[in-house]
Every structure is written in structure tokens, then in C-alpha cells.
PDB file of C-alpha atoms and ligand atoms in Angstrom:
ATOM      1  CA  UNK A   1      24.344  57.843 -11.078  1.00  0.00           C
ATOM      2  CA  UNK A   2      22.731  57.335 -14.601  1.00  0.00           C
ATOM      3  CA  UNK A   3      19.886  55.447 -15.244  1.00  0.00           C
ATOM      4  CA  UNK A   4      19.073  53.018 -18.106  1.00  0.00           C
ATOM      5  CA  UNK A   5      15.180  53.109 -18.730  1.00  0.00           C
ATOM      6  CA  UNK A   6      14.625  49.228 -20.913  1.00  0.00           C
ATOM      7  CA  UNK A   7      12.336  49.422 -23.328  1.00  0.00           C
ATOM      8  CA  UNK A   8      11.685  48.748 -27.008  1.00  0.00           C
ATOM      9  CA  UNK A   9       8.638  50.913 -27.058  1.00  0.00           C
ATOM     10  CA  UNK A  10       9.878  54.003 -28.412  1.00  0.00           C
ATOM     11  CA  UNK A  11       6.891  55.703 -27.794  1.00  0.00           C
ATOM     12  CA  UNK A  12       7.548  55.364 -24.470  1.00  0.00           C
ATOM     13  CA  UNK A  13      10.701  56.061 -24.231  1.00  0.00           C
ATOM     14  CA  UNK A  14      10.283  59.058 -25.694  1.00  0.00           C
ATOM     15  CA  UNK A  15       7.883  60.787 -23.016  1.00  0.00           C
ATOM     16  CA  UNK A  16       9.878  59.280 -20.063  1.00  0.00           C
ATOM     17  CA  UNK A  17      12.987  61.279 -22.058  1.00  0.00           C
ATOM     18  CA  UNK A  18      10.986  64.250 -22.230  1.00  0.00           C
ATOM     19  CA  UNK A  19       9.618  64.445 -19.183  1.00  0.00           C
ATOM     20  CA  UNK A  20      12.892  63.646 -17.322  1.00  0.00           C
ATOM     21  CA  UNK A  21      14.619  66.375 -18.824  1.00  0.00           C
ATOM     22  CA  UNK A  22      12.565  68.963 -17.539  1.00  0.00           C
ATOM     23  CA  UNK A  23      13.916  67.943 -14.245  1.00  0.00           C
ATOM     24  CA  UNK A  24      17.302  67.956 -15.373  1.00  0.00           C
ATOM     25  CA  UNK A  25      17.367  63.988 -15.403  1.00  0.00           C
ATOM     26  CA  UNK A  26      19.481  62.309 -18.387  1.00  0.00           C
ATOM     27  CA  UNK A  27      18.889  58.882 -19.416  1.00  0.00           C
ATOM     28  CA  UNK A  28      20.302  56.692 -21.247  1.00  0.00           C
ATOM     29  CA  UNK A  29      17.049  53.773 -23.171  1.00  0.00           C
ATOM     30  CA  UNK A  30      18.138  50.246 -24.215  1.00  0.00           C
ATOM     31  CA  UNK A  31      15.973  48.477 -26.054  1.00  0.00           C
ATOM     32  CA  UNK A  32      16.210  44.597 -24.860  1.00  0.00           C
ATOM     33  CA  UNK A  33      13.125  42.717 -25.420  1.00  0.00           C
ATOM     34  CA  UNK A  34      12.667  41.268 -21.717  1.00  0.00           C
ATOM     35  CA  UNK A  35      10.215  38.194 -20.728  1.00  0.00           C
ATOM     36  CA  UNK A  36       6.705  39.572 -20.089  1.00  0.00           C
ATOM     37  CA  UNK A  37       5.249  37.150 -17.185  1.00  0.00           C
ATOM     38  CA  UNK A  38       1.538  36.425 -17.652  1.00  0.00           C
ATOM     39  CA  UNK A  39       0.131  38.151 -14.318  1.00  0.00           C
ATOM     40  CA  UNK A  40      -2.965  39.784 -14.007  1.00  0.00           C
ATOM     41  CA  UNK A  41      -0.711  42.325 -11.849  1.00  0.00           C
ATOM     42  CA  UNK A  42       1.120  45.080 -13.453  1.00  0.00           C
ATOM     43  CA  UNK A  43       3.216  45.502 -10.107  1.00  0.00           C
ATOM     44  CA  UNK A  44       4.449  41.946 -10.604  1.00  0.00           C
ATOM     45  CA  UNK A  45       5.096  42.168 -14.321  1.00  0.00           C
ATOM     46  CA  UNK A  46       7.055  45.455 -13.848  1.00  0.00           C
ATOM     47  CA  UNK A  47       9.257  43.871 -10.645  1.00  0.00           C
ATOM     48  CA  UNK A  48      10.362  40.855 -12.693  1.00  0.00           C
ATOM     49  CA  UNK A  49      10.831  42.282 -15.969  1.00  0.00           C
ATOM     50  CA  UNK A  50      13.112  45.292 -13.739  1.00  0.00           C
ATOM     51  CA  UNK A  51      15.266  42.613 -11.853  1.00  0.00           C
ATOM     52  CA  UNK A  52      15.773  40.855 -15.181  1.00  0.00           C
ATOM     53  CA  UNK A  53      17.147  43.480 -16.913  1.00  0.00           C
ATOM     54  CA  UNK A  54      19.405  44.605 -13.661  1.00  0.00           C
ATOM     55  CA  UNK A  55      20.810  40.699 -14.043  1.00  0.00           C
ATOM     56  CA  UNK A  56      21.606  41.879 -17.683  1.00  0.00           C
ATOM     57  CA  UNK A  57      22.887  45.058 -17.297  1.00  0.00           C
ATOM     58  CA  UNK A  58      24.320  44.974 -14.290  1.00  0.00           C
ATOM     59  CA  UNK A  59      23.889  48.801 -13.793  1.00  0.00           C
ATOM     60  CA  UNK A  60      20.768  50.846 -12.139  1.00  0.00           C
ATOM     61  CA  UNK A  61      17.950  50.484 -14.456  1.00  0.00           C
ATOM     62  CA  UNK A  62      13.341  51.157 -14.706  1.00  0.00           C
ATOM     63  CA  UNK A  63      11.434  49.845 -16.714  1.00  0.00           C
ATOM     64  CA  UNK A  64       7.557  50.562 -16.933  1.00  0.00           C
ATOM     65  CA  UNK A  65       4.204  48.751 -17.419  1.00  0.00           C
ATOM     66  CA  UNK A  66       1.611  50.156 -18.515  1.00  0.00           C
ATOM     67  CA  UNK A  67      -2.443  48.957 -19.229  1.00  0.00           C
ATOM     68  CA  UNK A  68      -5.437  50.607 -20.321  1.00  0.00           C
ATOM     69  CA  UNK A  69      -8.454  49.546 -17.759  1.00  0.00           C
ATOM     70  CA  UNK A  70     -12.061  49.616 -19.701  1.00  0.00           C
ATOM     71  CA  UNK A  71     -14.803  49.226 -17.129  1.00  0.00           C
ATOM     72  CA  UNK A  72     -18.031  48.232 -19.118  1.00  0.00           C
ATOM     73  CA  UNK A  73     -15.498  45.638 -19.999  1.00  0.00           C
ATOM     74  CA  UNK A  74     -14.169  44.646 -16.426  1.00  0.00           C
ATOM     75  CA  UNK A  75     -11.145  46.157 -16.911  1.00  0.00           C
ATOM     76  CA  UNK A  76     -10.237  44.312 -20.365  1.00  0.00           C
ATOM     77  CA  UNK A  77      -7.635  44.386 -21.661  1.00  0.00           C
ATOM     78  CA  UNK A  78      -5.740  45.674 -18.377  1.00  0.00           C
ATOM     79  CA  UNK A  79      -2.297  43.887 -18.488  1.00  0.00           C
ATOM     80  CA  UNK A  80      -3.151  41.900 -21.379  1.00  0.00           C
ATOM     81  CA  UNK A  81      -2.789  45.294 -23.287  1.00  0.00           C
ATOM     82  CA  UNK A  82      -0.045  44.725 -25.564  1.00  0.00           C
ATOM     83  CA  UNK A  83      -1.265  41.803 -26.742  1.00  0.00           C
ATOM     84  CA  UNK A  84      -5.088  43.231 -27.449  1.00  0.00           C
ATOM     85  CA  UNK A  85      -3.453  45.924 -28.991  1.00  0.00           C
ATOM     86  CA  UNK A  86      -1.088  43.055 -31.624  1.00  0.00           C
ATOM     87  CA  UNK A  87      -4.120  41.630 -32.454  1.00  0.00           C
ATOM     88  CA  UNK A  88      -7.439  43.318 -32.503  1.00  0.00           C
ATOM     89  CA  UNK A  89      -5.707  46.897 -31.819  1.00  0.00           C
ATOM     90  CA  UNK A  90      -7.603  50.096 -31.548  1.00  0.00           C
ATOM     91  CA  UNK A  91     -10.237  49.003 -33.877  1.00  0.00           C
ATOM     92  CA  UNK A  92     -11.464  45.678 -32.325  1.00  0.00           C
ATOM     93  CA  UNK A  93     -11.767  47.625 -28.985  1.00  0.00           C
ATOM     94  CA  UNK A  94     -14.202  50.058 -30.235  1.00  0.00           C
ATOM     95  CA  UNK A  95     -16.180  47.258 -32.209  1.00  0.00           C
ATOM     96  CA  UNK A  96     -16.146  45.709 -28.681  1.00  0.00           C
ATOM     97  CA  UNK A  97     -17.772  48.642 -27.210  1.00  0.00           C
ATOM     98  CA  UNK A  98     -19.901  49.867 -30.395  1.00  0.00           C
ATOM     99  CA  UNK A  99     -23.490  49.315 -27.990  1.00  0.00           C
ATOM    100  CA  UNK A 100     -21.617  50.308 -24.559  1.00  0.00           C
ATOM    101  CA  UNK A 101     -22.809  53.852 -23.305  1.00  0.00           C
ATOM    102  CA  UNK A 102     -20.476  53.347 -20.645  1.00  0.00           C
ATOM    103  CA  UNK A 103     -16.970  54.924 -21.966  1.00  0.00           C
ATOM    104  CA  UNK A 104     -15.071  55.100 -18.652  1.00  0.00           C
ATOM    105  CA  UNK A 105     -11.719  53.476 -18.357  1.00  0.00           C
ATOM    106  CA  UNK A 106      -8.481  54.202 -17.215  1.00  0.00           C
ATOM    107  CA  UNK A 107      -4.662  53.534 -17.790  1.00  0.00           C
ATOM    108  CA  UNK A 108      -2.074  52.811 -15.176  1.00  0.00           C
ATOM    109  CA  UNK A 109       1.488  52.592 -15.298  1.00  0.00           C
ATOM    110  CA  UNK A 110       3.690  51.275 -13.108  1.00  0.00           C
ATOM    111  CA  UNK A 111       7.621  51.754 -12.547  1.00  0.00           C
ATOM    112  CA  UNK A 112       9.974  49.161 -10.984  1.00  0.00           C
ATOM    113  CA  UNK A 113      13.505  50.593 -10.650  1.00  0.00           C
ATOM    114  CA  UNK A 114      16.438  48.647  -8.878  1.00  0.00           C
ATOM    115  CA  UNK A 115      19.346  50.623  -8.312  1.00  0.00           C
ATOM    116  CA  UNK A 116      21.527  48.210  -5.498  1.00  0.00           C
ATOM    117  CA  UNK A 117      20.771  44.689  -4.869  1.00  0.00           C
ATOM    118  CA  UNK A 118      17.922  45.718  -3.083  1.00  0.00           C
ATOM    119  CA  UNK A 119      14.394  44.652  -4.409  1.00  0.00           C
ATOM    120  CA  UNK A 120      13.208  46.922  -7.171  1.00  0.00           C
ATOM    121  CA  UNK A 121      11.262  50.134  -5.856  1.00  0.00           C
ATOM    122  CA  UNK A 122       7.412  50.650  -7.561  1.00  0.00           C
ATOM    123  CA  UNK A 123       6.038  54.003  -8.122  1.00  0.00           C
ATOM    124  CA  UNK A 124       2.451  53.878  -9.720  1.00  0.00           C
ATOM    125  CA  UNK A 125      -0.055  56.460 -11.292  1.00  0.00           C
ATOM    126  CA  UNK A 126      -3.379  56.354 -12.668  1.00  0.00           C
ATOM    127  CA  UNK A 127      -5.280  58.315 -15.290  1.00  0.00           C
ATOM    128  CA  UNK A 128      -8.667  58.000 -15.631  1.00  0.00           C
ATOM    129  CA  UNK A 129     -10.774  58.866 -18.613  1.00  0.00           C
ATOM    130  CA  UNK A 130     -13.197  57.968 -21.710  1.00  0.00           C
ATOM    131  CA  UNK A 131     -12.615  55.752 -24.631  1.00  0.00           C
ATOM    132  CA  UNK A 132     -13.970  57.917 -27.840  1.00  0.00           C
ATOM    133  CA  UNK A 133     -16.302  56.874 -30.582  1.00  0.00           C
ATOM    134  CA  UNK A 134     -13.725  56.994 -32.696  1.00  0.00           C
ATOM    135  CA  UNK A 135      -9.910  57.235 -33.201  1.00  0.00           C
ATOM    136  CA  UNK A 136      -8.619  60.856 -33.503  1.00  0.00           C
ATOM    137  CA  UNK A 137      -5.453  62.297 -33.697  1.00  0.00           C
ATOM    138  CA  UNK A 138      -1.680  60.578 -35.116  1.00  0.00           C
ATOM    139  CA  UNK A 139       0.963  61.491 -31.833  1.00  0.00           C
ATOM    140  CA  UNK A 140       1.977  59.052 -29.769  1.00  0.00           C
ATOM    141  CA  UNK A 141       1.117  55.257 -29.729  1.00  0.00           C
ATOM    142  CA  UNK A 142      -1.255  52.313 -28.508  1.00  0.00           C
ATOM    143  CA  UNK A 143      -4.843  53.335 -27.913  1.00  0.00           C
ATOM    144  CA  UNK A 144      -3.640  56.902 -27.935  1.00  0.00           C
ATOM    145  CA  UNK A 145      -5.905  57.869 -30.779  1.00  0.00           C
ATOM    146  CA  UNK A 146      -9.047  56.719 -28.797  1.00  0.00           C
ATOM    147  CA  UNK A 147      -8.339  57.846 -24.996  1.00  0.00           C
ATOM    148  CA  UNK A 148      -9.641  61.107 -24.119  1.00  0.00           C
ATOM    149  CA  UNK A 149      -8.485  61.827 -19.974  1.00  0.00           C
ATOM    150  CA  UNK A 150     -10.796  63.533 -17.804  1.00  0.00           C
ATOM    151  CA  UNK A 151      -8.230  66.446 -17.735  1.00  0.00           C
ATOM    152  CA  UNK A 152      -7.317  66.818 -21.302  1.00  0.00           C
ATOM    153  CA  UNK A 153     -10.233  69.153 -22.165  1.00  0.00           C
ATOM    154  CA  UNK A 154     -12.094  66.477 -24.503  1.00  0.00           C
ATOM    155  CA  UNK A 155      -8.583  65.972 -26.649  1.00  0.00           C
ATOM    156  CA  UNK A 156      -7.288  62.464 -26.793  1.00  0.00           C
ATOM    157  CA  UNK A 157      -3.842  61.803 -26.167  1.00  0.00           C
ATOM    158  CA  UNK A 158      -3.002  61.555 -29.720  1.00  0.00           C
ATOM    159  CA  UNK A 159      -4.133  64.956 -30.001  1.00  0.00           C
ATOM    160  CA  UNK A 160      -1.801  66.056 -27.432  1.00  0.00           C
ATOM    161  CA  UNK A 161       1.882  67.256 -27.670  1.00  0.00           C
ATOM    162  CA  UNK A 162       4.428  64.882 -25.557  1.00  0.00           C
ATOM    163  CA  UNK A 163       4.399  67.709 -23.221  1.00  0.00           C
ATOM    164  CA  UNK A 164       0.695  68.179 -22.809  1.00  0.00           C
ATOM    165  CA  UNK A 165       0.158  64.051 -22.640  1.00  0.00           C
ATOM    166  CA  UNK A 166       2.601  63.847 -19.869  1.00  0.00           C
ATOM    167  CA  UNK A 167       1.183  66.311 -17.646  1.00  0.00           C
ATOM    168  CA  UNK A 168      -1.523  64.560 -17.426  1.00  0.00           C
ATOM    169  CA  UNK A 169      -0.817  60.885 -17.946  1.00  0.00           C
ATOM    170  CA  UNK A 170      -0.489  57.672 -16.110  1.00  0.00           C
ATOM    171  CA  UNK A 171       2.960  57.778 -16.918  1.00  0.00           C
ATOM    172  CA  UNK A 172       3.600  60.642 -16.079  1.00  0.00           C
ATOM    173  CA  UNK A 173       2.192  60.523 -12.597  1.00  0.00           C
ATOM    174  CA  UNK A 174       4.444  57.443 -12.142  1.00  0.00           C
ATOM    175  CA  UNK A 175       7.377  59.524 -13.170  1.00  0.00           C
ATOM    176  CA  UNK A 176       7.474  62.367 -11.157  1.00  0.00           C
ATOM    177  CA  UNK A 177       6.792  59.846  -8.187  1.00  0.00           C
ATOM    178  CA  UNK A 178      10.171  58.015  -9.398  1.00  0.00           C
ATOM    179  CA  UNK A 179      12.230  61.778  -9.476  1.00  0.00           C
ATOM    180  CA  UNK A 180      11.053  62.181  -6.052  1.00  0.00           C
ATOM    181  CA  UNK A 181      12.285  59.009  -4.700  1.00  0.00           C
ATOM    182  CA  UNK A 182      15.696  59.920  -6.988  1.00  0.00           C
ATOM    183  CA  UNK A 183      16.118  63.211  -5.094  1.00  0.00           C
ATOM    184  CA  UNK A 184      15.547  61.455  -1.371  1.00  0.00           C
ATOM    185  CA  UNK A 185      17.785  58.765  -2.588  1.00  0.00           C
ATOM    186  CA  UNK A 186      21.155  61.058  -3.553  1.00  0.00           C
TER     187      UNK A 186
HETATM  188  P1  IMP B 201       3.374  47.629 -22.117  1.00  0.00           P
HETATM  189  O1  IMP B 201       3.113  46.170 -21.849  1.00  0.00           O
HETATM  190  O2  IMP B 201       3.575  48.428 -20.891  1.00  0.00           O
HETATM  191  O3  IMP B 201       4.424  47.888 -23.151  1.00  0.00           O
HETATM  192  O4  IMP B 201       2.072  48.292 -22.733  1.00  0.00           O
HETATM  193  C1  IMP B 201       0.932  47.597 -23.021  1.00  0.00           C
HETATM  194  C2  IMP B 201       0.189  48.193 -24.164  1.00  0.00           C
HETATM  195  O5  IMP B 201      -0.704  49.152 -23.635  1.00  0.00           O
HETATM  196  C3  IMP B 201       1.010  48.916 -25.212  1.00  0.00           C
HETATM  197  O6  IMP B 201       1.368  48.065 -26.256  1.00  0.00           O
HETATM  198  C4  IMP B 201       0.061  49.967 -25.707  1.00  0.00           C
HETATM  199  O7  IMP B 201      -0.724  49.443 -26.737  1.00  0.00           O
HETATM  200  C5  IMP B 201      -0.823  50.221 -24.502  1.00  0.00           C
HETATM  201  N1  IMP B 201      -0.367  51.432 -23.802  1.00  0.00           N
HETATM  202  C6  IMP B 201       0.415  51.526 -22.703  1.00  0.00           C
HETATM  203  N2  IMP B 201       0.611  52.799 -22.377  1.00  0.00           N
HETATM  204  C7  IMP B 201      -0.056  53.517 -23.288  1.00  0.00           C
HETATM  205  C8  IMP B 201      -0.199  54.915 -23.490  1.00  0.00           C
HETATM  206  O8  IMP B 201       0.329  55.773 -22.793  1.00  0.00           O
HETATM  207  N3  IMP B 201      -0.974  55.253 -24.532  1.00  0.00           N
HETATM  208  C9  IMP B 201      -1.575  54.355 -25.361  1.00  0.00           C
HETATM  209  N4  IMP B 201      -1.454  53.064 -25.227  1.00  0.00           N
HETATM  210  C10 IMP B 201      -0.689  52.643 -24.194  1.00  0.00           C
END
């Protein structure tokens, strides 16, 4: 079985290429733009974005969700996140915080994959961290440049290599939940 991962974020798709590799997992990434429900739940935006693109495709697909959780601001932008980052981006989020001691936040991604006509499965993971004073680093994508995780030893994830980002990522907690359930599933 080969899976399509739909996206047209090609950040993204790069890590989840990456990071499938390393466990021998080949993909192929097509880059539909899919209707992005207004939920406050990344579950549900992930399940009905997944089962849209299996009614394209017609073939076992994932797709992913992801949101960056900001507590001081109760958990703005959260799934709104692609849209904060369109419009006010990585800039208008630290103006938004410039008097806020309180840097914790997190992102979490979530994974809906439908491989039968069975509902889509949902495989989530968290990373929690600090947004920075200011933007460092020019890898990766989104608020990247001003996310440092808890485990990243102060760097943010632009700072990181792919590698080093996914090991400790949101995304790629969800993923190596989704290669388990791939290996029960064969
Ligand atoms: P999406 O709706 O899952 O495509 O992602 C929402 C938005 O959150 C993206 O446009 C990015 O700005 C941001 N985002 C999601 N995941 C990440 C990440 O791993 N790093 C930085 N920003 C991210």
C-alpha cells in the first residue's frame, strides 16, 4: 500500500517525507488545496479535510493539521493558525505579546488517515514550549522562527535541521503514532 500525504504546505511535506523515510516509509504528496472547515477542533478539521480528499483520490491518503496554542493568549491563534499567520504573521504575534511575561504555548498536530471506507483514523501529538522575544533562525516555516520547545535546548525550530525539528515536534509525535498504527495494520 502507498500513501498519498495532501498538502500544499511544502514545509510540511517535507518533514513528514523525511521523517517517514527513516522508517523505510515512501510517500507519494499531492498538493490539492482542500476546504478548511471553521472548527475550533483540529480533530474535526483534519477528519473532513482527510475524507474529502479520499472522495478525490480515491486511494489511501493523511493529511495533517496543525496549530500553535499561546496561553497568555487563551490559546490564540490555535486552529485559526493559518490564517493569523496570512495576516498578522510572526510579527503581529510578538507585538501581541510585547508586555506578556508569560511565553508558554504549544503546537499540536493532528493526523486523519483513511485507508478503506472506514472513518478516517486520528493520531495526535503535542509539543509544548516558549514563544521567543524575537524571530531567529531561516529553516522551516510558520512561526518556526519564534518557537523555542522545551526540548530543543533553547534553539527554535528554525534553528533546527528537519531532522532535529522532527524529533522533537508536534508533528513528529503524530507521525510515529501513524507508522505504528501502519505496522499493526499490514
Ligand atoms: P495548517 O492549517 O495545519 O496548514 O497550519 C496552520 C498554520 O500553523 C500554518 O500556516 C503555520 O503558519 C502554522 N504551523 C503549523 N505547523 C507549524 C510548524 O510546525 N511550525 C511553524 N508553524 C506551524
Amino acid at each position: 500500500m502507498r500513501l498519498t500525504f495532501v498538502t500544499t504546505n511544502r514545509g510540511k511535506a517535507n518533514e513528514v517525507r523525511n521523517l517517514l523515510k527513516t522508517f523505510g516509509i515512501e510517500i507519494d504528496v499531492c498538493a490539492i488545496k482542500l476546504t478548511e472547515i471553521q472548527s475550533d477542533n483540529l480533530e474535526e478539521i483534519a477528519m473532513r479535510s482527510c475524507e474529502e480528499a479520499y472522495g478525490v483520490l480515491k486511494k489511501p491518503v493523511f493529511v495533517e493539521d496543525a496549530g500553535l496554542f499561546i496561553e497568555c493568549l487563551n490559546g490564540f491563534p490555535g486552529p485559526y493558525s493559518s490564517y493569523v499567520y496570512r495576516t498578522i504573521g510572526v510579527t503581529g504575534i510578538l507585538k501581541l505579546m510585547e508586555e506578556k511575561e508569560n511565553r508558554a504555548a504549544f503546537f499540536k498536530s493532528c493526523i486523519a488517515c483513511k485507508i478503506s471506507g472506514e472513518p478516517p483514523s486520528l493520531f495526535s501529538g503535542v509539543c509544548i514550549g516558549k514563544i521567543s522575544h524575537e524571530p531567529k533562525g531561516s529553516s522551516g516555516f510558520g512561526f518556526d522562527p519564534i518557537f523555542v520547545p522545551e526540548e530543543g535546548y533553547g534553539k527554535t525550530f528554525a534553528e533546527m535541521t528537519t531532522e532535529e525539528k522532527n524529533a522533537v515536534s508536534h508533528r513528529g509525535k503524530s507521525l510515529r503514532l501513524l507508522v505504528e498504527w501502519l505496522r499493526f495494520m499490514r
